[in-house]
Amino acid sequence: MLDQVFKAITNVAKNQVLPVAQRNEIVIKKLKELKLDPTQPPKDVDGVYVYAFVEYGVGKDEPILKLFREKEIKNAFWNAYSANSPISFFNEVDKFLNWEFKDWNTLGNEIKESQINIRSELEEFGRVFIDVAKRTKSPEFRPYPDWNFDEYPAEFKSLIMEKIKGFCGREFVFKEFGNFINKNSNGYFTVVGDAGMGKSAIAAKYVYDHKSPCHFNIRADGRNRPELFLESIRKQLTRRYELGNTDKVNLSALLQKVSENLQGQKLVIVVDALDEVEPTGGGNILDFPTTLPDGVYFFLTRRPYELENKRLSVSPGVGMTQLD
């Protein structure tokens, strides 16, 4: 059936921006050609996938249509949907395309040459599928997943977008952090600067460029307590690394779980505005661990502070430096 859909929608107004009404007419026509009811999607998974393929695919480039035609991709999509883990779908597609890319004239090559934004397309298809699934009213598709490919929390998205507008310069900061990572197997790197010097913009730029897990402490919004920080980071890391049983673990145990999934990669967690954190207890600020697993780094920002207010102690062997 997927091959039939592919043939039906390939080259339909390709590379053109269709008016909504015209595109809807084409979608209805193609659904009828495939003997699907335009007013009522089928209630089974295969049927909804086919239906969504039509609604999504009209006007799309051929390489991305080839991708969604693959049974392996269809199965990976449903697994990710069922697990409410859109990032796992992205990861499976990335593996598939990278494997394809090893051979000449493959799908991976075609998508790259077409300059298709694969992340955006996967996100769009998922949202179309969910919309179709809702119209079936079938309980098989509930609960509907949060199909969001942004690897930073929604509550910080507008802040990040605002901070990176017109961002330029400060490359020396990122260069220094790169040097820190190269010289240390783990550690805390802190950017210190007065109010208005662009610390949050630097943090936002790093998060935007690297899709790093992050937390922005904002006193005015009450988003500056250790428990909120842990809850946010726990959700991000659990989703990214598909961890289980993390509901009650502390930060140290959480990072240890993550380290078992890094496979030689590095994890950088960005935390902005430590100076705005609500004071609690007498340990490290935000309950930062005194020891870190290899490959785990914190990129921190804060205003200048008195030494007694530093509240960040580490064990021997854990890297720690600050850039003023």
mmCIF file of C-alpha atoms in Angstrom:
data_model
loop_
_atom_site.group_PDB
_atom_site.id
_atom_site.type_symbol
_atom_site.label_atom_id
_atom_site.label_comp_id
_atom_site.label_asym_id
_atom_site.label_seq_id
_atom_site.Cartn_x
_atom_site.Cartn_y
_atom_site.Cartn_z
ATOM 1 C CA MET A 1 0.000 0.000 0.000
ATOM 2 C CA LEU A 2 2.833 2.403 0.790
ATOM 3 C CA ASP A 3 4.187 1.900 -2.727
ATOM 4 C CA GLN A 4 0.772 2.788 -4.124
ATOM 5 C CA VAL A 5 0.656 5.965 -2.070
ATOM 6 C CA PHE A 6 4.170 6.881 -3.143
ATOM 7 C CA LYS A 7 3.240 6.532 -6.839
ATOM 8 C CA ALA A 8 0.023 8.478 -6.338
ATOM 9 C CA ILE A 9 1.559 11.543 -4.679
ATOM 10 C CA THR A 10 5.029 11.707 -6.256
ATOM 11 C CA ASN A 11 5.518 14.814 -8.398
ATOM 12 C CA VAL A 12 2.230 16.408 -7.362
ATOM 13 C CA ALA A 13 2.983 20.125 -7.673
ATOM 14 C CA LYS A 14 6.529 19.330 -6.619
ATOM 15 C CA ASN A 15 8.545 22.270 -5.240
ATOM 16 C CA GLN A 16 5.536 24.577 -5.412
ATOM 17 C CA VAL A 17 3.790 26.327 -2.555
ATOM 18 C CA LEU A 18 0.139 25.372 -3.030
ATOM 19 C CA PRO A 19 -2.770 27.459 -1.758
ATOM 20 C CA VAL A 20 -4.479 25.640 1.115
ATOM 21 C CA ALA A 21 -7.744 25.097 -0.800
ATOM 22 C CA GLN A 22 -5.960 23.701 -3.858
ATOM 23 C CA ARG A 23 -3.803 21.404 -1.757
ATOM 24 C CA ASN A 24 -6.847 20.105 0.123
ATOM 25 C CA GLU A 25 -8.565 19.321 -3.189
ATOM 26 C CA ILE A 26 -5.544 17.310 -4.318
ATOM 27 C CA VAL A 27 -5.392 15.421 -1.008
ATOM 28 C CA ILE A 28 -9.103 14.507 -1.281
ATOM 29 C CA LYS A 29 -8.635 13.385 -4.882
ATOM 30 C CA LYS A 30 -5.657 11.185 -3.989
ATOM 31 C CA LEU A 31 -7.466 9.645 -1.021
ATOM 32 C CA LYS A 32 -10.388 8.709 -3.274
ATOM 33 C CA GLU A 33 -8.010 7.231 -5.858
ATOM 34 C CA LEU A 34 -6.626 5.028 -3.098
ATOM 35 C CA LYS A 35 -10.178 4.073 -2.059
ATOM 36 C CA LEU A 36 -9.939 5.901 1.271
ATOM 37 C CA ASP A 37 -12.849 7.908 2.693
ATOM 38 C CA PRO A 38 -11.794 11.594 2.827
ATOM 39 C CA THR A 39 -14.291 12.231 5.653
ATOM 40 C CA GLN A 40 -13.367 9.302 7.910
ATOM 41 C CA PRO A 41 -9.842 7.883 8.282
ATOM 42 C CA PRO A 42 -9.485 4.144 8.944
ATOM 43 C CA LYS A 43 -9.097 3.149 12.596
ATOM 44 C CA ASP A 44 -6.119 0.776 12.309
ATOM 45 C CA VAL A 45 -2.455 1.787 12.564
ATOM 46 C CA ASP A 46 -1.549 0.858 8.997
ATOM 47 C CA GLY A 47 -4.545 2.737 7.640
ATOM 48 C CA VAL A 48 -3.796 5.880 9.639
ATOM 49 C CA TYR A 49 -0.160 5.780 8.508
ATOM 50 C CA VAL A 50 -1.242 5.566 4.859
ATOM 51 C CA TYR A 51 -3.813 8.326 5.341
ATOM 52 C CA ALA A 52 -1.241 10.564 7.048
ATOM 53 C CA PHE A 53 1.280 9.773 4.316
ATOM 54 C CA VAL A 54 -1.132 11.233 1.749
ATOM 55 C CA GLU A 55 -2.035 14.319 3.785
ATOM 56 C CA TYR A 56 1.603 15.013 4.584
ATOM 57 C CA GLY A 57 3.145 14.002 1.257
ATOM 58 C CA VAL A 58 1.308 16.065 -1.346
ATOM 59 C CA GLY A 59 3.830 18.540 -2.751
ATOM 60 C CA LYS A 60 6.845 17.068 -0.924
ATOM 61 C CA ASP A 61 10.191 16.221 -2.516
ATOM 62 C CA GLU A 62 10.607 12.652 -3.700
ATOM 63 C CA PRO A 63 13.516 11.706 -1.357
ATOM 64 C CA ILE A 64 11.505 12.402 1.797
ATOM 65 C CA LEU A 65 8.560 10.449 0.374
ATOM 66 C CA LYS A 66 10.899 7.526 -0.260
ATOM 67 C CA LEU A 67 11.905 7.652 3.390
ATOM 68 C CA PHE A 68 8.359 7.404 4.740
ATOM 69 C CA ARG A 69 7.635 4.602 2.248
ATOM 70 C CA GLU A 70 10.212 2.379 3.964
ATOM 71 C CA LYS A 71 8.641 -0.266 6.222
ATOM 72 C CA GLU A 72 11.555 0.063 8.646
ATOM 73 C CA ILE A 73 10.781 3.758 9.070
ATOM 74 C CA LYS A 74 7.062 3.057 9.491
ATOM 75 C CA ASN A 75 7.800 0.547 12.259
ATOM 76 C CA ALA A 76 10.255 2.926 13.943
ATOM 77 C CA PHE A 77 7.619 5.663 13.854
ATOM 78 C CA TRP A 78 4.966 3.526 15.537
ATOM 79 C CA ASN A 79 7.411 2.329 18.200
ATOM 80 C CA ALA A 80 8.325 5.949 18.986
ATOM 81 C CA TYR A 81 4.660 6.994 18.967
ATOM 82 C CA SER A 82 3.698 4.199 21.377
ATOM 83 C CA ALA A 83 6.580 5.086 23.692
ATOM 84 C CA ASN A 84 5.907 8.851 23.484
ATOM 85 C CA SER A 85 9.519 9.245 22.388
ATOM 86 C CA PRO A 86 9.798 11.331 19.210
ATOM 87 C CA ILE A 87 13.538 11.688 19.743
ATOM 88 C CA SER A 88 13.946 7.918 19.447
ATOM 89 C CA PHE A 89 12.283 8.139 16.017
ATOM 90 C CA PHE A 90 14.710 10.848 14.983
ATOM 91 C CA ASN A 91 17.615 8.706 16.209
ATOM 92 C CA GLU A 92 16.412 5.641 14.284
ATOM 93 C CA VAL A 93 15.998 7.666 11.097
ATOM 94 C CA ASP A 94 19.435 9.167 11.599
ATOM 95 C CA LYS A 95 20.941 5.681 11.903
ATOM 96 C CA PHE A 96 19.057 4.527 8.828
ATOM 97 C CA LEU A 97 20.211 7.456 6.707
ATOM 98 C CA ASN A 98 23.792 7.303 7.925
ATOM 99 C CA TRP A 99 23.919 3.625 7.042
ATOM 100 C CA GLU A 100 22.463 4.421 3.630
ATOM 101 C CA PHE A 101 24.978 7.202 3.165
ATOM 102 C CA LYS A 102 27.845 4.693 3.104
ATOM 103 C CA ASP A 103 26.883 3.531 -0.378
ATOM 104 C CA TRP A 104 26.727 5.558 -3.566
ATOM 105 C CA ASN A 105 23.451 6.865 -4.972
ATOM 106 C CA THR A 106 21.416 6.032 -1.860
ATOM 107 C CA LEU A 107 18.505 7.615 -0.058
ATOM 108 C CA GLY A 108 20.843 9.239 2.462
ATOM 109 C CA ASN A 109 22.688 10.941 -0.382
ATOM 110 C CA GLU A 110 19.461 12.052 -2.070
ATOM 111 C CA ILE A 111 18.107 13.678 1.088
ATOM 112 C CA LYS A 112 21.392 15.436 1.726
ATOM 113 C CA GLU A 113 21.632 16.716 -1.845
ATOM 114 C CA SER A 114 18.023 17.963 -1.727
ATOM 115 C CA GLN A 115 18.914 20.001 1.398
ATOM 116 C CA ILE A 116 15.886 18.612 3.205
ATOM 117 C CA ASN A 117 15.579 19.577 6.868
ATOM 118 C CA ILE A 118 15.018 16.052 8.113
ATOM 119 C CA ARG A 119 14.202 17.065 11.699
ATOM 120 C CA SER A 120 11.498 19.449 10.520
ATOM 121 C CA GLU A 121 9.992 16.861 8.167
ATOM 122 C CA LEU A 122 9.870 14.127 10.808
ATOM 123 C CA GLU A 123 8.187 16.515 13.201
ATOM 124 C CA GLU A 124 5.638 17.595 10.581
ATOM 125 C CA PHE A 125 4.748 14.017 9.659
ATOM 126 C CA GLY A 126 4.264 13.085 13.312
ATOM 127 C CA ARG A 127 1.882 15.972 13.853
ATOM 128 C CA VAL A 128 -0.127 15.048 10.746
ATOM 129 C CA PHE A 129 -0.351 11.448 11.963
ATOM 130 C CA ILE A 130 -1.594 12.567 15.391
ATOM 131 C CA ASP A 131 -4.194 14.814 13.764
ATOM 132 C CA VAL A 132 -5.455 11.904 11.657
ATOM 133 C CA ALA A 133 -5.396 9.564 14.675
ATOM 134 C CA LYS A 134 -7.555 11.999 16.673
ATOM 135 C CA ARG A 135 -10.134 12.049 13.887
ATOM 136 C CA THR A 136 -10.533 8.268 14.118
ATOM 137 C CA LYS A 137 -11.595 8.590 17.769
ATOM 138 C CA SER A 138 -10.005 5.175 18.284
ATOM 139 C CA PRO A 139 -8.613 4.455 21.777
ATOM 140 C CA GLU A 140 -5.722 2.579 20.142
ATOM 141 C CA PHE A 141 -3.934 5.871 19.529
ATOM 142 C CA ARG A 142 -4.313 7.284 23.037
ATOM 143 C CA PRO A 143 -2.564 8.802 24.831
ATOM 144 C CA TYR A 144 -1.432 11.113 22.064
ATOM 145 C CA PRO A 145 2.311 11.790 22.382
ATOM 146 C CA ASP A 146 3.935 15.190 22.742
ATOM 147 C CA TRP A 147 5.477 15.195 19.276
ATOM 148 C CA ASN A 148 8.096 17.871 19.866
ATOM 149 C CA PHE A 149 11.604 17.521 18.443
ATOM 150 C CA ASP A 150 13.088 20.468 20.303
ATOM 151 C CA GLU A 151 15.595 18.994 22.719
ATOM 152 C CA TYR A 152 15.203 21.866 25.142
ATOM 153 C CA PRO A 153 12.067 22.446 27.234
ATOM 154 C CA ALA A 154 9.129 24.349 25.794
ATOM 155 C CA GLU A 155 9.131 26.747 28.765
ATOM 156 C CA PHE A 156 12.562 28.055 27.744
ATOM 157 C CA LYS A 157 12.030 28.138 23.983
ATOM 158 C CA SER A 158 10.835 31.758 23.726
ATOM 159 C CA LEU A 159 13.623 32.914 26.035
ATOM 160 C CA ILE A 160 16.251 31.133 23.938
ATOM 161 C CA MET A 161 14.850 32.527 20.694
ATOM 162 C CA GLU A 162 14.809 36.049 22.119
ATOM 163 C CA LYS A 163 18.350 35.845 23.512
ATOM 164 C CA ILE A 164 19.966 34.630 20.282
ATOM 165 C CA LYS A 165 18.474 37.379 18.120
ATOM 166 C CA GLY A 166 21.361 39.323 16.683
ATOM 167 C CA PHE A 167 23.871 37.269 18.661
ATOM 168 C CA CYS A 168 27.428 37.806 17.471
ATOM 169 C CA GLY A 169 30.962 37.547 18.784
ATOM 170 C CA ARG A 170 31.963 35.991 22.134
ATOM 171 C CA GLU A 171 33.613 33.126 20.283
ATOM 172 C CA PHE A 172 36.415 33.248 22.849
ATOM 173 C CA VAL A 173 33.969 31.930 25.469
ATOM 174 C CA PHE A 174 33.067 28.866 23.427
ATOM 175 C CA LYS A 175 36.716 28.345 22.533
ATOM 176 C CA GLU A 176 37.690 28.387 26.208
ATOM 177 C CA PHE A 177 34.942 25.919 27.016
ATOM 178 C CA GLY A 178 36.135 23.666 24.188
ATOM 179 C CA ASN A 179 39.636 23.754 25.635
ATOM 180 C CA PHE A 180 38.219 22.909 29.067
ATOM 181 C CA ILE A 181 36.450 19.836 27.682
ATOM 182 C CA ASN A 182 39.572 18.692 25.884
ATOM 183 C CA LYS A 183 41.674 18.966 29.037
ATOM 184 C CA ASN A 184 39.195 17.437 31.499
ATOM 185 C CA SER A 185 37.271 14.182 31.475
ATOM 186 C CA ASN A 186 34.381 15.914 33.289
ATOM 187 C CA GLY A 187 33.759 19.123 35.202
ATOM 188 C CA TYR A 188 32.152 22.491 35.874
ATOM 189 C CA PHE A 189 32.893 25.522 33.675
ATOM 190 C CA THR A 190 31.490 28.847 34.932
ATOM 191 C CA VAL A 191 31.107 32.106 33.003
ATOM 192 C CA VAL A 192 31.120 35.037 35.450
ATOM 193 C CA GLY A 193 29.990 38.522 34.470
ATOM 194 C CA ASP A 194 28.056 41.548 35.661
ATOM 195 C CA ALA A 195 24.386 42.106 34.869
ATOM 196 C CA GLY A 196 23.728 42.984 31.242
ATOM 197 C CA MET A 197 26.976 41.537 29.888
ATOM 198 C CA GLY A 198 25.229 38.809 27.888
ATOM 199 C CA LYS A 199 25.689 35.714 30.032
ATOM 200 C CA SER A 200 22.182 34.433 29.309
ATOM 201 C CA ALA A 201 22.657 35.107 25.609
ATOM 202 C CA ILE A 202 25.847 33.026 25.662
ATOM 203 C CA ALA A 203 24.024 30.195 27.447
ATOM 204 C CA ALA A 204 21.092 30.388 25.014
ATOM 205 C CA LYS A 205 23.410 30.375 22.005
ATOM 206 C CA TYR A 206 25.214 27.266 23.235
ATOM 207 C CA VAL A 207 21.899 25.492 23.867
ATOM 208 C CA TYR A 208 20.554 26.506 20.455
ATOM 209 C CA ASP A 209 23.650 25.377 18.581
ATOM 210 C CA HIS A 210 24.199 22.113 20.457
ATOM 211 C CA LYS A 211 20.660 21.219 21.587
ATOM 212 C CA SER A 212 22.047 20.767 25.087
ATOM 213 C CA PRO A 213 19.870 19.999 28.110
ATOM 214 C CA CYS A 214 19.392 23.272 29.954
ATOM 215 C CA HIS A 215 17.814 25.178 32.785
ATOM 216 C CA PHE A 216 17.422 28.954 33.036
ATOM 217 C CA ASN A 217 16.924 30.192 36.592
ATOM 218 C CA ILE A 218 14.427 33.068 36.589
ATOM 219 C CA ARG A 219 13.685 34.541 40.008
ATOM 220 C CA ALA A 220 10.816 36.701 38.759
ATOM 221 C CA ASP A 221 8.945 33.594 37.531
ATOM 222 C CA GLY A 222 9.708 31.527 40.620
ATOM 223 C CA ARG A 223 11.702 29.143 38.429
ATOM 224 C CA ASN A 224 14.787 29.171 40.616
ATOM 225 C CA ARG A 225 14.424 26.319 43.107
ATOM 226 C CA PRO A 226 16.542 23.146 43.220
ATOM 227 C CA GLU A 227 13.539 20.834 42.937
ATOM 228 C CA LEU A 228 12.379 22.574 39.745
ATOM 229 C CA PHE A 229 15.868 22.339 38.287
ATOM 230 C CA LEU A 230 16.059 18.610 39.022
ATOM 231 C CA GLU A 231 12.574 17.979 37.638
ATOM 232 C CA SER A 232 13.408 19.808 34.394
ATOM 233 C CA ILE A 233 16.784 18.132 33.857
ATOM 234 C CA ARG A 234 15.370 14.723 34.781
ATOM 235 C CA LYS A 235 12.662 15.024 32.118
ATOM 236 C CA GLN A 236 15.118 16.169 29.466
ATOM 237 C CA LEU A 237 17.678 13.447 30.128
ATOM 238 C CA THR A 238 15.067 10.708 30.498
ATOM 239 C CA ARG A 239 13.582 11.633 27.152
ATOM 240 C CA ARG A 240 16.886 12.074 25.354
ATOM 241 C CA TYR A 241 18.476 8.836 26.546
ATOM 242 C CA GLU A 242 15.245 6.837 26.888
ATOM 243 C CA LEU A 243 15.908 6.062 30.541
ATOM 244 C CA GLY A 244 13.585 4.141 32.803
ATOM 245 C CA ASN A 245 12.844 4.390 36.538
ATOM 246 C CA THR A 246 14.144 7.914 37.034
ATOM 247 C CA ASP A 247 11.185 9.429 38.901
ATOM 248 C CA LYS A 248 12.856 9.461 42.313
ATOM 249 C CA VAL A 249 16.584 9.450 41.545
ATOM 250 C CA ASN A 250 18.771 12.359 42.586
ATOM 251 C CA LEU A 251 20.994 14.267 40.168
ATOM 252 C CA SER A 252 24.089 12.214 40.892
ATOM 253 C CA ALA A 253 22.318 8.895 40.234
ATOM 254 C CA LEU A 254 20.635 10.358 37.141
ATOM 255 C CA LEU A 255 23.964 11.411 35.638
ATOM 256 C CA GLN A 256 25.388 7.970 36.363
ATOM 257 C CA LYS A 257 22.492 6.391 34.448
ATOM 258 C CA VAL A 258 23.119 8.747 31.543
ATOM 259 C CA SER A 259 26.853 8.000 31.503
ATOM 260 C CA GLU A 260 26.049 4.359 30.781
ATOM 261 C CA ASN A 261 24.387 5.481 27.547
ATOM 262 C CA LEU A 262 26.939 8.023 26.326
ATOM 263 C CA GLN A 263 29.019 5.498 24.358
ATOM 264 C CA GLY A 264 31.998 7.813 24.150
ATOM 265 C CA GLN A 265 29.916 10.945 23.524
ATOM 266 C CA LYS A 266 29.891 13.979 25.831
ATOM 267 C CA LEU A 267 26.980 15.455 27.748
ATOM 268 C CA VAL A 268 26.937 19.209 28.402
ATOM 269 C CA ILE A 269 24.223 20.601 30.687
ATOM 270 C CA VAL A 270 23.761 24.376 30.543
ATOM 271 C CA VAL A 271 22.534 26.163 33.673
ATOM 272 C CA ASP A 272 22.072 29.929 33.563
ATOM 273 C CA ALA A 273 21.979 32.515 36.370
ATOM 274 C CA LEU A 274 23.156 30.623 39.436
ATOM 275 C CA ASP A 275 22.973 33.952 41.279
ATOM 276 C CA GLU A 276 19.174 33.821 40.995
ATOM 277 C CA VAL A 277 18.858 30.397 42.658
ATOM 278 C CA GLU A 278 16.818 30.408 45.862
ATOM 279 C CA PRO A 279 19.181 29.580 48.752
ATOM 280 C CA THR A 280 18.471 26.226 50.416
ATOM 281 C CA GLY A 281 20.525 24.011 52.721
ATOM 282 C CA GLY A 282 24.270 24.184 53.097
ATOM 283 C CA GLY A 283 25.500 21.936 50.302
ATOM 284 C CA ASN A 284 26.336 22.678 46.692
ATOM 285 C CA ILE A 285 24.102 25.091 44.840
ATOM 286 C CA LEU A 286 21.257 23.233 43.060
ATOM 287 C CA ASP A 287 22.636 20.096 44.756
ATOM 288 C CA PHE A 288 25.324 19.759 42.101
ATOM 289 C CA PRO A 289 27.264 16.504 42.681
ATOM 290 C CA THR A 290 30.818 16.734 43.994
ATOM 291 C CA THR A 291 31.778 13.943 41.579
ATOM 292 C CA LEU A 292 30.788 13.544 37.926
ATOM 293 C CA PRO A 293 30.944 10.567 35.555
ATOM 294 C CA ASP A 294 33.398 10.829 32.677
ATOM 295 C CA GLY A 295 32.002 12.714 29.712
ATOM 296 C CA VAL A 296 29.629 14.869 31.791
ATOM 297 C CA TYR A 297 30.127 18.655 31.937
ATOM 298 C CA PHE A 298 28.209 21.640 33.283
ATOM 299 C CA PHE A 299 28.317 25.001 31.488
ATOM 300 C CA LEU A 300 27.256 27.558 34.127
ATOM 301 C CA THR A 301 26.726 31.319 34.265
ATOM 302 C CA ARG A 302 26.480 33.656 37.233
ATOM 303 C CA ARG A 303 27.194 37.194 38.406
ATOM 304 C CA PRO A 304 30.339 37.964 40.455
ATOM 305 C CA TYR A 305 30.126 36.562 43.981
ATOM 306 C CA GLU A 306 31.905 36.536 47.307
ATOM 307 C CA LEU A 307 33.937 33.383 47.881
ATOM 308 C CA GLU A 308 31.705 32.262 50.753
ATOM 309 C CA ASN A 309 28.731 32.354 48.358
ATOM 310 C CA LYS A 310 30.312 30.153 45.718
ATOM 311 C CA ARG A 311 28.638 26.991 47.020
ATOM 312 C CA LEU A 312 30.309 24.692 44.536
ATOM 313 C CA SER A 313 32.807 22.184 45.889
ATOM 314 C CA VAL A 314 34.106 19.201 43.944
ATOM 315 C CA SER A 315 36.174 16.117 44.639
ATOM 316 C CA PRO A 316 39.743 15.758 43.381
ATOM 317 C CA GLY A 317 39.831 14.839 39.722
ATOM 318 C CA VAL A 318 36.714 16.817 38.776
ATOM 319 C CA GLY A 319 37.566 19.743 36.508
ATOM 320 C CA MET A 320 36.505 23.206 37.634
ATOM 321 C CA THR A 321 37.326 26.598 36.205
ATOM 322 C CA GLN A 322 35.693 29.956 35.602
ATOM 323 C CA LEU A 323 35.953 32.571 32.882
ATOM 324 C CA ASP A 324 35.543 36.127 34.122
#
